[in-house]
Structures are given as structure tokens and as C-alpha cells.
PDB file of N, CA, C and O in Angstrom:
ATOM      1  N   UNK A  71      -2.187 -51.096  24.995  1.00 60.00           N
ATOM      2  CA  UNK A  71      -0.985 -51.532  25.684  1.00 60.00           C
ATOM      3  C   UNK A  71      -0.169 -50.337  26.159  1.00 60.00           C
ATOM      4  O   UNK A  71       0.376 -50.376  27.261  1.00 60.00           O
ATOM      5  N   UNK A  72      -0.079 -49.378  25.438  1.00 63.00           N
ATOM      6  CA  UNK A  72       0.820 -47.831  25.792  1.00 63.00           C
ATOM      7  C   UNK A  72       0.145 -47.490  26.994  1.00 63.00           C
ATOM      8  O   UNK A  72       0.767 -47.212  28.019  1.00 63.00           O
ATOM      9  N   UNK A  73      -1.212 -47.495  26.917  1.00 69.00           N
ATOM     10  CA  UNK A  73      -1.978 -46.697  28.294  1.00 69.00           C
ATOM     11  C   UNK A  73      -1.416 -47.305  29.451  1.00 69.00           C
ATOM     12  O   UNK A  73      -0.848 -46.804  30.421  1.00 69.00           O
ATOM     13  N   UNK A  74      -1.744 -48.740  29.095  1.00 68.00           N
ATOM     14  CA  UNK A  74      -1.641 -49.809  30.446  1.00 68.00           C
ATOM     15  C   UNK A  74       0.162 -49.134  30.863  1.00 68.00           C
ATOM     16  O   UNK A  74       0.460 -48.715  31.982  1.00 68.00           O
ATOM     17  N   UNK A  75       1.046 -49.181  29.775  1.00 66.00           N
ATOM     18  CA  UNK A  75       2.365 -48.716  30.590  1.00 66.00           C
ATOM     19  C   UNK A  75       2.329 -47.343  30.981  1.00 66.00           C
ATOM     20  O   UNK A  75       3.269 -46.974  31.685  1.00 66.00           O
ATOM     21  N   UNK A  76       1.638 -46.681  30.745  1.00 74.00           N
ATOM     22  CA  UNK A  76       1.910 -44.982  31.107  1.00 74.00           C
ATOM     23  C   UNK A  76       1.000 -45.043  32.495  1.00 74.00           C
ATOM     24  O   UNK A  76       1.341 -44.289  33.407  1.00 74.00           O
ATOM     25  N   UNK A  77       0.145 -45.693  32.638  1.00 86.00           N
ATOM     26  CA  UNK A  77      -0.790 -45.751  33.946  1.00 86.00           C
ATOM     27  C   UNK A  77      -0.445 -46.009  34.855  1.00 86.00           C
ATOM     28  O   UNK A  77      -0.761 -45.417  35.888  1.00 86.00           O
ATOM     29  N   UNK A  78       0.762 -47.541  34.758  1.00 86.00           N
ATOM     30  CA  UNK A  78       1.602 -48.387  35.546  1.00 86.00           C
ATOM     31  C   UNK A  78       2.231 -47.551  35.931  1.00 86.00           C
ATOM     32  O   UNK A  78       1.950 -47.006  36.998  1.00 86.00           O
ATOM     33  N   UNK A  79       3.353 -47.157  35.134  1.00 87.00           N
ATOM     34  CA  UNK A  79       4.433 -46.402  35.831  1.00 87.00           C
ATOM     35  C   UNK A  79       3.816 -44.870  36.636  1.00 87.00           C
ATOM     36  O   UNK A  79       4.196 -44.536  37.758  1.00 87.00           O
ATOM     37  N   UNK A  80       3.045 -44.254  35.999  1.00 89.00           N
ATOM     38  CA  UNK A  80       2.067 -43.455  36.881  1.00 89.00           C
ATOM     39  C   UNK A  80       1.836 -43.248  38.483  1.00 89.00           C
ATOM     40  O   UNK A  80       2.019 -42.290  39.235  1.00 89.00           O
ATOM     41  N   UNK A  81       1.282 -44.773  38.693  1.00 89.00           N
ATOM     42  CA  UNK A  81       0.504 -45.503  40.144  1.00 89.00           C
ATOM     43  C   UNK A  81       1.734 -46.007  40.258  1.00 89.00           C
ATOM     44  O   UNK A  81       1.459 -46.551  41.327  1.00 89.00           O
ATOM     45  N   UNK A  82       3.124 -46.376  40.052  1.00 91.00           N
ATOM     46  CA  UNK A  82       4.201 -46.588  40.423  1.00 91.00           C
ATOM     47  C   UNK A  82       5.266 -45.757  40.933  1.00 91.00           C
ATOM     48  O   UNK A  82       5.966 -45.979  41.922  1.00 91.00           O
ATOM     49  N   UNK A  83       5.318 -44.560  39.972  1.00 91.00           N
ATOM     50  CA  UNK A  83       5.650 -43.615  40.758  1.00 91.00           C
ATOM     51  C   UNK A  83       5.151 -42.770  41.666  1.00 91.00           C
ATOM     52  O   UNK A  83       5.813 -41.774  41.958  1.00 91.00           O
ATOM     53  N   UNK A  84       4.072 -42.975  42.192  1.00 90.00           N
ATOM     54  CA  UNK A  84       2.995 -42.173  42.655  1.00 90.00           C
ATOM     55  C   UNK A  84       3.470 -43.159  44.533  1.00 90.00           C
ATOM     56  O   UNK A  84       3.804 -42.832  45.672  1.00 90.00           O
ATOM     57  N   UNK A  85       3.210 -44.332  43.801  1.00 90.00           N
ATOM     58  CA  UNK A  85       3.529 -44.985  45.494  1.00 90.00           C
ATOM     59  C   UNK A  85       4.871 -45.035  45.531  1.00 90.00           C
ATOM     60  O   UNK A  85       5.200 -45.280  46.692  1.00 90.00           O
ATOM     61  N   UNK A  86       5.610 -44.946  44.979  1.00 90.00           N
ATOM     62  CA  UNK A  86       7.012 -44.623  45.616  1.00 90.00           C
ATOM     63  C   UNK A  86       7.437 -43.649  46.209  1.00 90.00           C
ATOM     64  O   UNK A  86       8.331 -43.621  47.054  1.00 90.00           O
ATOM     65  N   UNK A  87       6.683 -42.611  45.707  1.00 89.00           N
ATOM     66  CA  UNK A  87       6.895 -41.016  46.246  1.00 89.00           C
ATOM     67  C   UNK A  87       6.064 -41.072  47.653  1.00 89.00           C
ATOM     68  O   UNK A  87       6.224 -40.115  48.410  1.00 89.00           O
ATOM     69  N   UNK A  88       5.287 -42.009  48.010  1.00 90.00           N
ATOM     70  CA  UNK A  88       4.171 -41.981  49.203  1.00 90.00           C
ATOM     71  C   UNK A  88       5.354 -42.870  49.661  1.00 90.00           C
ATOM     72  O   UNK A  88       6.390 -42.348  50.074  1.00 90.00           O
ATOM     73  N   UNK A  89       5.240 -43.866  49.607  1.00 89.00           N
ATOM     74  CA  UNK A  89       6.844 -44.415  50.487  1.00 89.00           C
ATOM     75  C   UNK A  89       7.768 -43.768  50.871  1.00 89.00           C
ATOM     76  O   UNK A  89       7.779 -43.492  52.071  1.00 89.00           O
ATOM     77  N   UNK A  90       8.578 -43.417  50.242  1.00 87.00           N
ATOM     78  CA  UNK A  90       9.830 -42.057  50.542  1.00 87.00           C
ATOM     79  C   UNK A  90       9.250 -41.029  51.612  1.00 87.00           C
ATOM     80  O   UNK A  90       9.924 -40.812  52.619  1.00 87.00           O
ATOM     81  N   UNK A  91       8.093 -40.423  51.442  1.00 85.00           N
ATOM     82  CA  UNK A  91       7.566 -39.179  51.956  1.00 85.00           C
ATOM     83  C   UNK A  91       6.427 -39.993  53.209  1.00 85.00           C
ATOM     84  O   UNK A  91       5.221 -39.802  53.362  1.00 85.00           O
ATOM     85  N   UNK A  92       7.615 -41.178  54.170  1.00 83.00           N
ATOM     86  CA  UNK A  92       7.157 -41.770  55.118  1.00 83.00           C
ATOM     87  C   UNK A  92       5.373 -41.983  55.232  1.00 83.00           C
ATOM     88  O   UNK A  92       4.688 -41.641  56.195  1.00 83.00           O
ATOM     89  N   UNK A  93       4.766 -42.797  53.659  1.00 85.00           N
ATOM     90  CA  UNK A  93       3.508 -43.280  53.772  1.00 85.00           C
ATOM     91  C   UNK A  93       2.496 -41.957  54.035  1.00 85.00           C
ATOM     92  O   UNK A  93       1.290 -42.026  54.275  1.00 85.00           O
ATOM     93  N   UNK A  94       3.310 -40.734  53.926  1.00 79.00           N
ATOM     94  CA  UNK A  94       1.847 -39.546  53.968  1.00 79.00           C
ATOM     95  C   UNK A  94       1.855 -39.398  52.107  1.00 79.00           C
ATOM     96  O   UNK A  94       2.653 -39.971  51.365  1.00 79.00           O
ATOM     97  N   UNK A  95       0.974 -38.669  51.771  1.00 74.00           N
ATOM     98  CA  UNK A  95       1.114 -38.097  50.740  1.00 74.00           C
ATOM     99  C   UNK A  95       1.833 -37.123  50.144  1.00 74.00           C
ATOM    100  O   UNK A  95       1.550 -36.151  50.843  1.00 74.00           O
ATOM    101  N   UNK A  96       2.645 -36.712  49.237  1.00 66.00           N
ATOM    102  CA  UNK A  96       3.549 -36.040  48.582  1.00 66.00           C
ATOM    103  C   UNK A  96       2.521 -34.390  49.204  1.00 66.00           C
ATOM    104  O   UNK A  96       1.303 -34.218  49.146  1.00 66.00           O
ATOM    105  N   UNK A  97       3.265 -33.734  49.581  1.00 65.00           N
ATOM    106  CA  UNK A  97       2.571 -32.028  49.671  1.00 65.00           C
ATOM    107  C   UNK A  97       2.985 -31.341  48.711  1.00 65.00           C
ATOM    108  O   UNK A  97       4.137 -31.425  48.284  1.00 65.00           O
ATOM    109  N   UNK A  98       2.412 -30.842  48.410  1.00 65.00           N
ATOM    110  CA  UNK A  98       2.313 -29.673  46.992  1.00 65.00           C
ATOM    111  C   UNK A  98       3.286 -27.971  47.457  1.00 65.00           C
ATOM    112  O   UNK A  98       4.055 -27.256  46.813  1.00 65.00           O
ATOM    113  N   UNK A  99       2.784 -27.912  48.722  1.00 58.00           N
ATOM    114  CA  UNK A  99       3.470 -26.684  49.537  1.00 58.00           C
ATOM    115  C   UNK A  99       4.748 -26.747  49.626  1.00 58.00           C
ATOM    116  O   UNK A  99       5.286 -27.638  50.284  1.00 58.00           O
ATOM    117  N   UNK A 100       5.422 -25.832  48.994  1.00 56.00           N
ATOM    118  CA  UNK A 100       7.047 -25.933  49.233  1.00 56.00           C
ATOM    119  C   UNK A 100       7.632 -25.027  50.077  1.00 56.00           C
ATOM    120  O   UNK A 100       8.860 -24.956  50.132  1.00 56.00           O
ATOM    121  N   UNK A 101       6.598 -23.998  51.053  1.00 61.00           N
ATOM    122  CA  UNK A 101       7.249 -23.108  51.999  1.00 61.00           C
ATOM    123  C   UNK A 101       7.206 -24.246  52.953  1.00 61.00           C
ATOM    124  O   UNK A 101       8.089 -23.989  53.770  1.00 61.00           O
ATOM    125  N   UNK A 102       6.754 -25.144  53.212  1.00 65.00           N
ATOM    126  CA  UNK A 102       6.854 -26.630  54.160  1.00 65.00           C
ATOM    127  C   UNK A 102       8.353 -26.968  54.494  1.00 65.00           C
ATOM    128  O   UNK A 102       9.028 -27.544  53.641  1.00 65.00           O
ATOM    129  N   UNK A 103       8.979 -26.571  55.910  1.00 70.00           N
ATOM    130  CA  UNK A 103      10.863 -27.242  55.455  1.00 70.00           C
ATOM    131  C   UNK A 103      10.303 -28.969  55.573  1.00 70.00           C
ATOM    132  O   UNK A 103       9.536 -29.629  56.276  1.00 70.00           O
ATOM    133  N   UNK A 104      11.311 -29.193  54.302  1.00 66.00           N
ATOM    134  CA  UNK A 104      11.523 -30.409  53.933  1.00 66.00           C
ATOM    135  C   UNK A 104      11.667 -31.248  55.102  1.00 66.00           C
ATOM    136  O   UNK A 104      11.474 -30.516  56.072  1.00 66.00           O
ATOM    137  N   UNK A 105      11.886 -32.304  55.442  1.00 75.00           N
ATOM    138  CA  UNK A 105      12.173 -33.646  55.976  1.00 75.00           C
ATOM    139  C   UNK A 105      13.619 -34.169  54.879  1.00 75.00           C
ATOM    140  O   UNK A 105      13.610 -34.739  53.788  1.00 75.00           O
ATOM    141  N   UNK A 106      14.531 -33.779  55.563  1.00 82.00           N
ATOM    142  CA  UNK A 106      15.617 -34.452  54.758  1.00 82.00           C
ATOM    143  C   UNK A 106      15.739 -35.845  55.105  1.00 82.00           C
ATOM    144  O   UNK A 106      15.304 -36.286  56.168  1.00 82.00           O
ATOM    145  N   UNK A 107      16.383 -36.626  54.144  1.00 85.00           N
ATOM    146  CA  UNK A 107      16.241 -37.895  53.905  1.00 85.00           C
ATOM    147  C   UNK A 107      17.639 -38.752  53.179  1.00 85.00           C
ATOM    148  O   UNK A 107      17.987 -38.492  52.027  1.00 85.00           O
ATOM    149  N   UNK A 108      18.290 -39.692  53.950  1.00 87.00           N
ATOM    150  CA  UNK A 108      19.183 -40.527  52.814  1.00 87.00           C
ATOM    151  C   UNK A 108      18.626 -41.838  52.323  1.00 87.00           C
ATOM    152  O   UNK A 108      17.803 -42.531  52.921  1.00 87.00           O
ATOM    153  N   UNK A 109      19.104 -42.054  51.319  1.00 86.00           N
ATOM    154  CA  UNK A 109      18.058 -43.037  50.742  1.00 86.00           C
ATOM    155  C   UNK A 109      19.190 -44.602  50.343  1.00 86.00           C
ATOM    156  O   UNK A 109      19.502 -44.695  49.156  1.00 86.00           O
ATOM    157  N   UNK A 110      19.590 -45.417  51.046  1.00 88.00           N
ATOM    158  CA  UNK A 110      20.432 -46.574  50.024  1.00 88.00           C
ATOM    159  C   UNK A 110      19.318 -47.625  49.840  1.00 88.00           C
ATOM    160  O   UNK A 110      18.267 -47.996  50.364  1.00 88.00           O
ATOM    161  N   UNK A 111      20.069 -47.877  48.886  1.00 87.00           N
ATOM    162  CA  UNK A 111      19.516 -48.955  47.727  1.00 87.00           C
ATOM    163  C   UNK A 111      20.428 -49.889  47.578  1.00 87.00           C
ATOM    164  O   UNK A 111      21.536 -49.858  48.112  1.00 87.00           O
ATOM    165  N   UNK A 112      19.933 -50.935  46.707  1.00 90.00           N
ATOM    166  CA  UNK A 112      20.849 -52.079  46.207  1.00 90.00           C
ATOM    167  C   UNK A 112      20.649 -51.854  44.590  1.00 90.00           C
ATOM    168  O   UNK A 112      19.648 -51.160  44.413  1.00 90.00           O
ATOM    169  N   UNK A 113      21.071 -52.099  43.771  1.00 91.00           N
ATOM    170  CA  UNK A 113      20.961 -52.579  42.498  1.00 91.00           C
ATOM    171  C   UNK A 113      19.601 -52.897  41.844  1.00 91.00           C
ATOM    172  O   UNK A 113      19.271 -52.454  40.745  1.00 91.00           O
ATOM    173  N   UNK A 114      18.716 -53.836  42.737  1.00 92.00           N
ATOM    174  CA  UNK A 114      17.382 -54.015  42.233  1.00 92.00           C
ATOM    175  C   UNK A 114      16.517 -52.869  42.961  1.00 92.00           C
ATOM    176  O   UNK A 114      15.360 -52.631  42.614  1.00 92.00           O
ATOM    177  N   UNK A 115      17.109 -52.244  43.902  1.00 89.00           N
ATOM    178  CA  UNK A 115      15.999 -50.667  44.130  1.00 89.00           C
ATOM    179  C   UNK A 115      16.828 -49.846  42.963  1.00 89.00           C
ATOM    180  O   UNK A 115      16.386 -48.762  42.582  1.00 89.00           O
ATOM    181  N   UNK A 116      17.780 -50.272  42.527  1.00 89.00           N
ATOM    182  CA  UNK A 116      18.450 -48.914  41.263  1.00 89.00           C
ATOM    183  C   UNK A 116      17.403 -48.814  40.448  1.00 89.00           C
ATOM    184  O   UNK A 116      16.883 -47.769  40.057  1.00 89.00           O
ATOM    185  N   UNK A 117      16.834 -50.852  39.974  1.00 91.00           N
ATOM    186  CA  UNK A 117      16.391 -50.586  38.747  1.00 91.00           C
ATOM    187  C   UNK A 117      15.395 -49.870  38.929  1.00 91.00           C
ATOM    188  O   UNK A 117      15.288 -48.802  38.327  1.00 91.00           O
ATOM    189  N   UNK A 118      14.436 -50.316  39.815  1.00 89.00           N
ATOM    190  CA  UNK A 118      13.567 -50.047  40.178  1.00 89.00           C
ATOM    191  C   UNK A 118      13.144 -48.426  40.237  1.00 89.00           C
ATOM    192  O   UNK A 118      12.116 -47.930  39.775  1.00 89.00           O
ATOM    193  N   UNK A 119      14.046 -47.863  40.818  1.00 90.00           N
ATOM    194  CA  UNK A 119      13.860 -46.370  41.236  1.00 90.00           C
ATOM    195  C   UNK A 119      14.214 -45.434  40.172  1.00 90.00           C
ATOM    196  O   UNK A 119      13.523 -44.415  40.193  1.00 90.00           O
ATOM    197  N   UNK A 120      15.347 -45.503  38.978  1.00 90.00           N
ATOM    198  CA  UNK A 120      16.014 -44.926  38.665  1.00 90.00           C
ATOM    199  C   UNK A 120      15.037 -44.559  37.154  1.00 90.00           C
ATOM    200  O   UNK A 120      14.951 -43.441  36.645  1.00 90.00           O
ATOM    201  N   UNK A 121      14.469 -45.635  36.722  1.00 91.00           N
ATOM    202  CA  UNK A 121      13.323 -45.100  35.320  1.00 91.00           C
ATOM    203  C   UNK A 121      11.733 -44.649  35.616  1.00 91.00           C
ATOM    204  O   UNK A 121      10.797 -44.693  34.818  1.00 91.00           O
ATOM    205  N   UNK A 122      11.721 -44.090  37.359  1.00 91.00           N
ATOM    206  CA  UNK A 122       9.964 -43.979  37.880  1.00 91.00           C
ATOM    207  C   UNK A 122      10.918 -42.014  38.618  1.00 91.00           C
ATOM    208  O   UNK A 122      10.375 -40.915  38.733  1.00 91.00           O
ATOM    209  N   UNK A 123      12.068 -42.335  38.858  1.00 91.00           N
ATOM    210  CA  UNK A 123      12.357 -40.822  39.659  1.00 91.00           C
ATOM    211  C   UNK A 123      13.428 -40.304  39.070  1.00 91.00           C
ATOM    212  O   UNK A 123      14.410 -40.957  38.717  1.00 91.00           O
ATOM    213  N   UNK A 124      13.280 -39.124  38.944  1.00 91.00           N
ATOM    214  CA  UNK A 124      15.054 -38.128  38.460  1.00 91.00           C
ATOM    215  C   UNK A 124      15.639 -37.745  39.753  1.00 91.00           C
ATOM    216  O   UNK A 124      15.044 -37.805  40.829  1.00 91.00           O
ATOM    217  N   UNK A 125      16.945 -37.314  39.556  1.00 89.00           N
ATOM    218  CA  UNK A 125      17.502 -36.906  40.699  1.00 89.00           C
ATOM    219  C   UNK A 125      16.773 -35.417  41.188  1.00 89.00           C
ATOM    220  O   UNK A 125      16.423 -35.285  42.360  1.00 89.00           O
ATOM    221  N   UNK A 126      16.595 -34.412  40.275  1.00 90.00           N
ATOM    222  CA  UNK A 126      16.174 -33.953  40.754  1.00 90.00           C
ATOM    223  C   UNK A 126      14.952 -33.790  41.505  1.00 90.00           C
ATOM    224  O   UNK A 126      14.682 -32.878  42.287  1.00 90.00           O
ATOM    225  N   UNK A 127      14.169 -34.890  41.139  1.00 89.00           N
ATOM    226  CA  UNK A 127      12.826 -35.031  42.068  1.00 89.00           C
ATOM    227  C   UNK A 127      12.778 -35.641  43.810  1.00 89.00           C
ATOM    228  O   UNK A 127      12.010 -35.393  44.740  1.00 89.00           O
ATOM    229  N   UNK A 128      14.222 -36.699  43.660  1.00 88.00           N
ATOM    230  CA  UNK A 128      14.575 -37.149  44.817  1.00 88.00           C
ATOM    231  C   UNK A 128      15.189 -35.864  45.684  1.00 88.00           C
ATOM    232  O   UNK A 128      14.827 -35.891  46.860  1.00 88.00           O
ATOM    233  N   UNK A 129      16.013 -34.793  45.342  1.00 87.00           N
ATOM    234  CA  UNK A 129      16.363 -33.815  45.634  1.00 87.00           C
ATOM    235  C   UNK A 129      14.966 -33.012  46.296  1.00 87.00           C
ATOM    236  O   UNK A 129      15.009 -32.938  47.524  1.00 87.00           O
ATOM    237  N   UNK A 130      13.778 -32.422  45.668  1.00 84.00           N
ATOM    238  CA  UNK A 130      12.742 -32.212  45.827  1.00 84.00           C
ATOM    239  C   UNK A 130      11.704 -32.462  47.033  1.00 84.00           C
ATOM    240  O   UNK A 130      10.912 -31.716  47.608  1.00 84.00           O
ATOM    241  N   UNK A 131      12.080 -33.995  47.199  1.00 84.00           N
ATOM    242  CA  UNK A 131      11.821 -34.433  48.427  1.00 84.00           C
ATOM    243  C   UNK A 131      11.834 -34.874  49.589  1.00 84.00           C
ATOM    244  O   UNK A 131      11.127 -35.422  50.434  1.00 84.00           O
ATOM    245  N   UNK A 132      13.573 -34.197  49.262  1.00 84.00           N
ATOM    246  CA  UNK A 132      13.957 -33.664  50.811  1.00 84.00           C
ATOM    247  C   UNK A 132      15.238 -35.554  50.292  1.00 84.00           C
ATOM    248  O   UNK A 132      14.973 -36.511  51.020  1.00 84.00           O
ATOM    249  N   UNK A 133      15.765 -35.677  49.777  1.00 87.00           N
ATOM    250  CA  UNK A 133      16.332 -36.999  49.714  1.00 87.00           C
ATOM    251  C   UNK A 133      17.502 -36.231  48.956  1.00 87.00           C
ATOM    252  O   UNK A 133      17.345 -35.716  47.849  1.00 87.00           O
ATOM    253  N   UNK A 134      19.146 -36.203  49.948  1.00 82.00           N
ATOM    254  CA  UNK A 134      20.001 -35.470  49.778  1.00 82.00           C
ATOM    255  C   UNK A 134      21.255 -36.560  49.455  1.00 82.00           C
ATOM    256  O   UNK A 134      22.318 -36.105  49.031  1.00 82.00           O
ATOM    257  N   UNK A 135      21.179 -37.248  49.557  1.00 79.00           N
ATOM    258  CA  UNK A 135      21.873 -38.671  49.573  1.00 79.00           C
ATOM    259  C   UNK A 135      21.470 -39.599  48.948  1.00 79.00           C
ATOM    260  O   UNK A 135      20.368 -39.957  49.365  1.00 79.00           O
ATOM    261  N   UNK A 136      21.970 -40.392  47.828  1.00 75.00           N
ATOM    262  CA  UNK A 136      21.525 -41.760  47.598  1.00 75.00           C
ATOM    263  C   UNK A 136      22.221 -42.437  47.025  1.00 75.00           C
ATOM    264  O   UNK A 136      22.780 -42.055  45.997  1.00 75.00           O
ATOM    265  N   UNK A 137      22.331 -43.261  47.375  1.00 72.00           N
ATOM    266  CA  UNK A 137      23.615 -44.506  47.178  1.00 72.00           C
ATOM    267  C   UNK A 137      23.223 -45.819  47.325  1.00 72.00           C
ATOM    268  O   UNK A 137      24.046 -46.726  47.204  1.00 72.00           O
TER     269      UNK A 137
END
């Protein structure tokens, strides 16, 4: 049962970060300039977003704003 949740949230955060980073894949290269980004949400993207990403990772990927 632990695996199944560590896997989930895994492949969960994994496609959220491919969402955000407009459906390409996350790049590893950070001399790349970012694609800045604002991001709003409602309450059920809070829940959603807030226990799969840290701020600083949203920061990371170019997402300077979120509200």
C-alpha cells in the first residue's frame, strides 16, 4: 500500500510538472531562460497542487505568481 502511494504521487507530480511546463517535458538544463509563468488556482487546484509541489519548485519552473 506505501509503494502504491509513493508511485501515485510520483506519476502525479510528474504530470503536473508536464502540464505547467506547457505539455513538453520538464528540462533538466538550467542555462535554458525560463518561460515565466502565473499560475491561479481555486481551492481544489490548492489541494491538489500544494502536497505534489513546493514553492520553491514552482519558482524553478519559471511560475513567479500563484494565487
Amino acid at each position: 500500500m506505501f509503494m502504491y502511494y509513493i508511485s501515485m504521487m510520483f506519476l502525479s507530480s510528474a504530470a503536473l510538472k508536464r502540464m505547467l511546463n506547457f505539455n513538453a517535458p520538464p528540462l533538466k538544463n538550467t542555462t535554458a531562460e525560463p518561460v515565466w509563468k502565473v499560475l491561479i488556482y481555486d481551492r481544489f487546484g490548492q489541494d491538489i497542487i500544494s502536497p505534489l509541489l513546493s514553492v520553491k519548485e514552482l519558482r524553478d519552473m519559471g511560475i513567479t505568481l500563484h494565487l
